[in-house]
PDB file of C-alpha atoms in Angstrom:
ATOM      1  CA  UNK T   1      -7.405   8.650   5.289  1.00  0.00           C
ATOM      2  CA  UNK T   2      -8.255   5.326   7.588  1.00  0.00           C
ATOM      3  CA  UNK T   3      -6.287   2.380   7.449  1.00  0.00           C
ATOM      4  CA  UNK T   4      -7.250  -0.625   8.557  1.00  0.00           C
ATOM      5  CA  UNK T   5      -5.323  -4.284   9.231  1.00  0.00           C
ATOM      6  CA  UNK T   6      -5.474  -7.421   9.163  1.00  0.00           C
ATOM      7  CA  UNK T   7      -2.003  -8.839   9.766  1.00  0.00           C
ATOM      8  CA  UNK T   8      -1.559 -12.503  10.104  1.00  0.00           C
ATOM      9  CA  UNK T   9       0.193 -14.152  12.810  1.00  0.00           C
ATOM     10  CA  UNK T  10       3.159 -15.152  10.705  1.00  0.00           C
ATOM     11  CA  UNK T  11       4.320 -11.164  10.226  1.00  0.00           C
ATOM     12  CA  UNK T  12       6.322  -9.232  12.353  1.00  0.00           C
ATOM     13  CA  UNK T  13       6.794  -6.035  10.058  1.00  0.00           C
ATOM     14  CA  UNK T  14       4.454  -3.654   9.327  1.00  0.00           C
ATOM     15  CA  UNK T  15       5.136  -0.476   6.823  1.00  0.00           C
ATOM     16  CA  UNK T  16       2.871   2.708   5.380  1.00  0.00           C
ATOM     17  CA  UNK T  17       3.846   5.260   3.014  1.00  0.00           C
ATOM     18  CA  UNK T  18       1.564   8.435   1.536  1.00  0.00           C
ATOM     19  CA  UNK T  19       3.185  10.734  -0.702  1.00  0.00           C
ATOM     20  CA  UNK T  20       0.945  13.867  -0.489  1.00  0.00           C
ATOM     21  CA  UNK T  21      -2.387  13.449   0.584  1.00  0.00           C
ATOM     22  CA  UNK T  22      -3.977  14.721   3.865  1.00  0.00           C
ATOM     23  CA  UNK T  23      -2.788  13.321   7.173  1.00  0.00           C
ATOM     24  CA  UNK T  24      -4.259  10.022   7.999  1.00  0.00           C
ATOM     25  CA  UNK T  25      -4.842   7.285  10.669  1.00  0.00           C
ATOM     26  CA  UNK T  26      -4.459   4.033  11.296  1.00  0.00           C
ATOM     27  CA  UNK T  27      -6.568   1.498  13.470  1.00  0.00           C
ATOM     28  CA  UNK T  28      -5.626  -1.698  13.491  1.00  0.00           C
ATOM     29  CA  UNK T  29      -8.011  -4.906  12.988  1.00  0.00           C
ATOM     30  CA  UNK T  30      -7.768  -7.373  16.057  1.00  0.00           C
ATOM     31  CA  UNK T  31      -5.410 -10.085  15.357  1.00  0.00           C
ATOM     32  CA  UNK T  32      -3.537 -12.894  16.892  1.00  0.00           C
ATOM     33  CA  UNK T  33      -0.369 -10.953  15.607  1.00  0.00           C
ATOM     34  CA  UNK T  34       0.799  -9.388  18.898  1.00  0.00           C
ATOM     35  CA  UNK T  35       0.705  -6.196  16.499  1.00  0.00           C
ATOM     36  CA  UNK T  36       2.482  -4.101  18.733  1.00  0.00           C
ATOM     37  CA  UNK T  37       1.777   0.420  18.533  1.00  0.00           C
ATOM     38  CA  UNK T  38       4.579   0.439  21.224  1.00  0.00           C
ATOM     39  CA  UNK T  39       6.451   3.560  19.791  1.00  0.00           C
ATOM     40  CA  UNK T  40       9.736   1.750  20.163  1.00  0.00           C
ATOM     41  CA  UNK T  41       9.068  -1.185  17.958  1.00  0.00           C
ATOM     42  CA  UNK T  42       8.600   1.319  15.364  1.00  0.00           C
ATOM     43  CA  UNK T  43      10.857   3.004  12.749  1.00  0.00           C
ATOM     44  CA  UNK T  44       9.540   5.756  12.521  1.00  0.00           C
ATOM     45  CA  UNK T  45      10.111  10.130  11.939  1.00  0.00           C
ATOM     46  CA  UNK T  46       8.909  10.982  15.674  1.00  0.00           C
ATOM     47  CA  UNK T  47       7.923  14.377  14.442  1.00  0.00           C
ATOM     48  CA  UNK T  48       5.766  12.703  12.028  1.00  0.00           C
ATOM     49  CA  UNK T  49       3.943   9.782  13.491  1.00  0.00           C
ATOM     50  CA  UNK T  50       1.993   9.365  16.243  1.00  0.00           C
ATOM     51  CA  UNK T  51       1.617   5.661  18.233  1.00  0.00           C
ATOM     52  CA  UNK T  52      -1.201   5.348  20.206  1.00  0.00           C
ATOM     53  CA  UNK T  53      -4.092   2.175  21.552  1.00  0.00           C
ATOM     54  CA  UNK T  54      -5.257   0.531  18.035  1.00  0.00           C
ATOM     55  CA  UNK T  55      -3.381   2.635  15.993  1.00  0.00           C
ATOM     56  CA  UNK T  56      -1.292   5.605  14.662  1.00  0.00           C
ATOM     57  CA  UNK T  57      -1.895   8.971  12.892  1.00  0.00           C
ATOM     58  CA  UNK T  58       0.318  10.437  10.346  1.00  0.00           C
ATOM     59  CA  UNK T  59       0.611  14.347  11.403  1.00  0.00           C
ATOM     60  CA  UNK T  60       1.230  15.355   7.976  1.00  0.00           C
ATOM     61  CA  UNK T  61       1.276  14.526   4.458  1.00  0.00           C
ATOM     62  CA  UNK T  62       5.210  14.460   4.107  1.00  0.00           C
ATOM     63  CA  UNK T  63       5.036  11.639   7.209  1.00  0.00           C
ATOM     64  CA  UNK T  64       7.058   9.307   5.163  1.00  0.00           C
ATOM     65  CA  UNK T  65       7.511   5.683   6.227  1.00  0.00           C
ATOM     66  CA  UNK T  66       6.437   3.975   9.528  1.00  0.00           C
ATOM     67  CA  UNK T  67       7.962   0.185   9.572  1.00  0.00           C
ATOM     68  CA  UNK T  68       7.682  -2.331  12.916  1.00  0.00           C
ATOM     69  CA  UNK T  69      10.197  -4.220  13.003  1.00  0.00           C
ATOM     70  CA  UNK T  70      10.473  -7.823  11.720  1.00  0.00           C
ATOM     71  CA  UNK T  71      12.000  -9.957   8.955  1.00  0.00           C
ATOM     72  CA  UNK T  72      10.758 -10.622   5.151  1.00  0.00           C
ATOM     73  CA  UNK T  73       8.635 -13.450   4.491  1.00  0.00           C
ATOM     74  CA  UNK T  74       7.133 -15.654   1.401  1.00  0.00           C
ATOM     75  CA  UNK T  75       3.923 -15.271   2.271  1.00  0.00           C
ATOM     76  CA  UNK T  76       2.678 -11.547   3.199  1.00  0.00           C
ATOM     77  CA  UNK T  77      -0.851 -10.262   3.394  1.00  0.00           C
ATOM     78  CA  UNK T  78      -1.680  -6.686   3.534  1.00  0.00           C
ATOM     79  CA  UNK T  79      -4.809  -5.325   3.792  1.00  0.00           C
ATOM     80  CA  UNK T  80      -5.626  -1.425   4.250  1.00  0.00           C
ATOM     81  CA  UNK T  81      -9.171   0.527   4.787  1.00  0.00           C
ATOM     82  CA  UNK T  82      -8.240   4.062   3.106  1.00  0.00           C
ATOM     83  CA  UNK T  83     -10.357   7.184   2.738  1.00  0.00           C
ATOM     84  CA  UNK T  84      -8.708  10.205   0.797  1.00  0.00           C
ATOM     85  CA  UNK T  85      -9.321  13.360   1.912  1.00  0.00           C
ATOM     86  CA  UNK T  86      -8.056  15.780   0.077  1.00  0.00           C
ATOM     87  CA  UNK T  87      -4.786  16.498  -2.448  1.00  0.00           C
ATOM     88  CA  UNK T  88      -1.966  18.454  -0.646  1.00  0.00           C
ATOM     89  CA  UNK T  89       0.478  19.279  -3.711  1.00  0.00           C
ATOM     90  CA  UNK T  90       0.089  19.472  -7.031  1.00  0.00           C
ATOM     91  CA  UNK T  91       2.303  16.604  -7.937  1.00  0.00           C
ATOM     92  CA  UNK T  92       2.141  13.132  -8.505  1.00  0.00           C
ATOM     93  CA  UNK T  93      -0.034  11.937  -5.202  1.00  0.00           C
ATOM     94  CA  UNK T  94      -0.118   7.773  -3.948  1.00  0.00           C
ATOM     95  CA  UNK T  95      -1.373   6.463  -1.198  1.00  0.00           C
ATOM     96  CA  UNK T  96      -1.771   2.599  -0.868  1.00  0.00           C
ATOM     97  CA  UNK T  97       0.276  -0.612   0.290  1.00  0.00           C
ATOM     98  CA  UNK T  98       2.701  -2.870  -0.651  1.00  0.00           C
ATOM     99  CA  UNK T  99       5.565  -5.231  -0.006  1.00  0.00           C
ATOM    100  CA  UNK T 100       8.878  -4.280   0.576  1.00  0.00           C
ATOM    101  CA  UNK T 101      12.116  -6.228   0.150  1.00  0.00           C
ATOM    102  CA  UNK T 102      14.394  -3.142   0.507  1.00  0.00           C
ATOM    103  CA  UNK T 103      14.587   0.540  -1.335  1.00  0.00           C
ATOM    104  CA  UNK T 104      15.225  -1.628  -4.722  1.00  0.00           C
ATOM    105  CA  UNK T 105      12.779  -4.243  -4.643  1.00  0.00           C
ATOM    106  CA  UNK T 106       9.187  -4.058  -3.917  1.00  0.00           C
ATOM    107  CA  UNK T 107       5.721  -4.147  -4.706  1.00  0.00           C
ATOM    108  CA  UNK T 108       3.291  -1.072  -3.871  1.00  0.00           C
ATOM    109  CA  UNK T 109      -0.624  -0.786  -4.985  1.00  0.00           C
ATOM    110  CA  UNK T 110      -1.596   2.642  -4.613  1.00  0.00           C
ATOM    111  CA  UNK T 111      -4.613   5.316  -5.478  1.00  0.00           C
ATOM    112  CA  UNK T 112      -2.573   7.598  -7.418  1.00  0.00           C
ATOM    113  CA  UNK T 113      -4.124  10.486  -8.778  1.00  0.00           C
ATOM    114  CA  UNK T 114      -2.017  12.434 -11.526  1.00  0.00           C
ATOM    115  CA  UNK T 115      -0.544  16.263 -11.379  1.00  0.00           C
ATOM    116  CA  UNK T 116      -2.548  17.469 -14.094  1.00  0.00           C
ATOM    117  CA  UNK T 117      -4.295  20.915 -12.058  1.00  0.00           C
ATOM    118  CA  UNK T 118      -7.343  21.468 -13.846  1.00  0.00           C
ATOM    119  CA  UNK T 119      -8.559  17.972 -14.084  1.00  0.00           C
ATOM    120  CA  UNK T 120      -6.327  15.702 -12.141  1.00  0.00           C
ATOM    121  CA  UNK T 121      -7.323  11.545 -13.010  1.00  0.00           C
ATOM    122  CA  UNK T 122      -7.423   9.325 -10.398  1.00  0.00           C
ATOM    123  CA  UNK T 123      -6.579   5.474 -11.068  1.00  0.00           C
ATOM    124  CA  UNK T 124      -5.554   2.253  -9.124  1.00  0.00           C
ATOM    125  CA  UNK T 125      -1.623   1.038 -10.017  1.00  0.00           C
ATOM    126  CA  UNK T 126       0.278  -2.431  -9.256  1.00  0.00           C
ATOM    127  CA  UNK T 127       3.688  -1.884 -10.066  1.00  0.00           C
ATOM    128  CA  UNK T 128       7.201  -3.642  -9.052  1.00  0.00           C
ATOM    129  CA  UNK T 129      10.195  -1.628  -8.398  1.00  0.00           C
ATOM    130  CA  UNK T 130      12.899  -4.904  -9.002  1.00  0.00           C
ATOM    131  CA  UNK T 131      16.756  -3.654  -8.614  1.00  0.00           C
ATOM    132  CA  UNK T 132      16.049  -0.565  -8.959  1.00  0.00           C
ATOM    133  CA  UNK T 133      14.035  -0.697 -12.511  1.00  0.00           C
ATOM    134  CA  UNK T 134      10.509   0.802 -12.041  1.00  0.00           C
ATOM    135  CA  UNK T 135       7.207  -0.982 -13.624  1.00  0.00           C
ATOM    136  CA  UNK T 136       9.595  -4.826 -13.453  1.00  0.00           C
ATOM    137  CA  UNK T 137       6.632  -6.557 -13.488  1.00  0.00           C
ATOM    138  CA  UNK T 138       5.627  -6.339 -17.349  1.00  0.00           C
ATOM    139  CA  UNK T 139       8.658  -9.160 -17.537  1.00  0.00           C
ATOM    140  CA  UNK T 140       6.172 -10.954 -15.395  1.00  0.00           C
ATOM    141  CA  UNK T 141       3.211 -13.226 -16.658  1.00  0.00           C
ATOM    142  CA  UNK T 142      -0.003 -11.366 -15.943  1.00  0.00           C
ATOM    143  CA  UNK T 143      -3.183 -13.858 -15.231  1.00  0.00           C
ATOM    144  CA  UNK T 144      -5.817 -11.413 -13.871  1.00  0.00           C
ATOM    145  CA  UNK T 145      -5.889  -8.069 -14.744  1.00  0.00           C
ATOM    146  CA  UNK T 146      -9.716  -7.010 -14.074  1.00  0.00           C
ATOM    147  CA  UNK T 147     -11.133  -3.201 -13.885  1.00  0.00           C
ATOM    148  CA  UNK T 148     -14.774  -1.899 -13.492  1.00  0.00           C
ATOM    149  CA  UNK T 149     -13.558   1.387 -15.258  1.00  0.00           C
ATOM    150  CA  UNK T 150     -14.077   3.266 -11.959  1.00  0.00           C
ATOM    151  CA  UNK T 151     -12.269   5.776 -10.121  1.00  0.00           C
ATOM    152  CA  UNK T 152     -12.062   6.249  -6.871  1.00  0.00           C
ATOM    153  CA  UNK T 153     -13.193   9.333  -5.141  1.00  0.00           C
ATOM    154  CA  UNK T 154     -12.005  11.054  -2.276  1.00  0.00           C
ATOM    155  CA  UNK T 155     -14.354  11.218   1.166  1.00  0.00           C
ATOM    156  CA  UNK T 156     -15.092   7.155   0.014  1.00  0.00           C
ATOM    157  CA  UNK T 157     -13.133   4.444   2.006  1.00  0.00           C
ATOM    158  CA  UNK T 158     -11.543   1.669  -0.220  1.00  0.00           C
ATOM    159  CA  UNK T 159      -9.961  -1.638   0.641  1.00  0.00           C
ATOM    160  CA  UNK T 160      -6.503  -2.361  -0.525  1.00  0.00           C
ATOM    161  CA  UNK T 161      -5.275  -5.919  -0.445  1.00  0.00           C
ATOM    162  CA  UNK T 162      -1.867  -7.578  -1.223  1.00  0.00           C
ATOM    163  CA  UNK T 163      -1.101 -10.900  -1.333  1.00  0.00           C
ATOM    164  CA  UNK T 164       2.228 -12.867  -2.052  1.00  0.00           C
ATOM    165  CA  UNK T 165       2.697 -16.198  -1.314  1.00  0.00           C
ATOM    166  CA  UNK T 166       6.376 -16.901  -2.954  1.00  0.00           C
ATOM    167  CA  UNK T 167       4.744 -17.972  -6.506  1.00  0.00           C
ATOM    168  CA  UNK T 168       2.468 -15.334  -7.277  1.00  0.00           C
ATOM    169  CA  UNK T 169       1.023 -11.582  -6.149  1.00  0.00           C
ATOM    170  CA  UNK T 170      -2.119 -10.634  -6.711  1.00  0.00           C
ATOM    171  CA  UNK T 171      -4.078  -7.241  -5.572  1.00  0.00           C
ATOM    172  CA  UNK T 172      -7.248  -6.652  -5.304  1.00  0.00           C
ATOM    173  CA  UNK T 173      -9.528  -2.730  -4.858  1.00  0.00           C
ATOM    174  CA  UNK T 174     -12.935  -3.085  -3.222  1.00  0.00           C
ATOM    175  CA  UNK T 175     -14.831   0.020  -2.320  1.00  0.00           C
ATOM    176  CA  UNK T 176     -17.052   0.203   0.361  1.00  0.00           C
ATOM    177  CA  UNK T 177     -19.799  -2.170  -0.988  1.00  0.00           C
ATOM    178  CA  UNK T 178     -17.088  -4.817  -1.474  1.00  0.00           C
ATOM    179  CA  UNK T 179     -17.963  -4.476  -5.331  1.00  0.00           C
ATOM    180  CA  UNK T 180     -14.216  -5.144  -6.486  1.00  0.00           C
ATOM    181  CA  UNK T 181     -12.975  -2.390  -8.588  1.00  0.00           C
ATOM    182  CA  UNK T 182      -9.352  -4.219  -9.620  1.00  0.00           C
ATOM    183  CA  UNK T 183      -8.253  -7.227  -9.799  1.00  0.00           C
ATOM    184  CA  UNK T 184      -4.509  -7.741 -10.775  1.00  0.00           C
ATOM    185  CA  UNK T 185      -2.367 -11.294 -10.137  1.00  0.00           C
ATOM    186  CA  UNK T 186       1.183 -12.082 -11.367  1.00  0.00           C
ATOM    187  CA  UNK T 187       2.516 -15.095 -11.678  1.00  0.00           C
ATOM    188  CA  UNK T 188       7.033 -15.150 -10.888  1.00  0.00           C
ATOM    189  CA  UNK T 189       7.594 -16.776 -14.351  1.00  0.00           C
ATOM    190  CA  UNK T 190      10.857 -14.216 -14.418  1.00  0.00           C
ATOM    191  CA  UNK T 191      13.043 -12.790 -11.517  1.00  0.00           C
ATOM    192  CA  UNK T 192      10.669 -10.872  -9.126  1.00  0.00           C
ATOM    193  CA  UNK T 193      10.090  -9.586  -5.921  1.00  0.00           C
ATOM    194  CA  UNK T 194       9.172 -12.560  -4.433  1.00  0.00           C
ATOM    195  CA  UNK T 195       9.352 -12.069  -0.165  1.00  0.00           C
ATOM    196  CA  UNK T 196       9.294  -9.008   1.987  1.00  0.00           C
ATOM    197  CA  UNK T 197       7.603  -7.436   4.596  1.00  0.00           C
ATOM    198  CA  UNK T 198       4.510  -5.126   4.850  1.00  0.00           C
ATOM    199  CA  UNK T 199       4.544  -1.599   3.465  1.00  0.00           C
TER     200      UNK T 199
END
């Protein structure tokens, strides 16, 4: 898969995480960020990654996480170009963004398709991992929740945006029309996961 950012100036940390899809890369979108691929700004499984000019390639599927150093912030956008290639493992499979306070606390929107072998489904998630308790945000008050009904395919790029600015999240799935696909925004009416860095 592709990824491409946008990272405004204000952010410092950058993270990516794939759970069993093909090997991807990354080229990052010109910014004013100073967005460094300097291999030692990175935390990163050296066997794994790969830091290069305008980018980075994950060498395999099991790649893990690749985070640049920096601190957690109010207001974090995230936006990622992906294309799927192909399923790896016959397990769950994700392979998105999100925002990450620490291991506990986060946000991650994802193309997830599901470990059913004979006819797998393939779907868009938003979901908040909040000390420790998976799918947190249903105690959250949910003002968008939009979805065209269609899945995404792999070989297609889609655009996966995050955006958190200490009140609210919302999330948004575009595919490569810009025809949105989902549309999801919560508003912190109850504890949340309210700062962190790229993921």
């Amino acid at each position: 898969m592709k990824m491409n950012f946008a990272i405004p100036s204000t952010m410092q940390s950058v993270m990516f995480f794939t759970a069993a899809l093909a090997a991807f890369s990354l080229s990052f979108i010109p910014s004013a960020s100073g967005f460094s691929t300097d291999v030692n700004q990175w935390d990163a499984f050296p066997l794994s990654w790969r830091f290069h000019d305008g980018g980075a390639d994950a060498l395999d599927v099991n790649a893990g996480n690749a985070v640049l150093h920096g601190p957690r912030y109010k207001q974090v956008v995230i936006e990622a170009e992906i294309t799927p290639r192909a399923a790896a493992e016959e397990q769950w499979k994700v392979a998105g963004v999100g925002i990450i306070g620490d291991d506990d606390n986060f946000w991650h929107l994802a193309l997830v398709e599901s470990p059913e072998k004979d006819n797998p489904r393939h779907f868009i998630e938003l979901s908040e991992m909040r000390k420790g308790r998976w799918l947190s945000q249903t105690d959250l008050k949910c003002t968008a929740d939009e979805d065209s009904g269609v899945q995404w395919n792999f070989n297609e790029p889609y655009r996966l945006r995050l955006a958190m600015d200490g009140k609210s999240l919302e999330a948004t799935v575009a595919d490569a029309q810009g025809k949105t696909m989902r549309r999801i925004r919560y508003e912190f009416t109850a504890p949340a996961v309210t700062a962190g860095r790229p993921m």
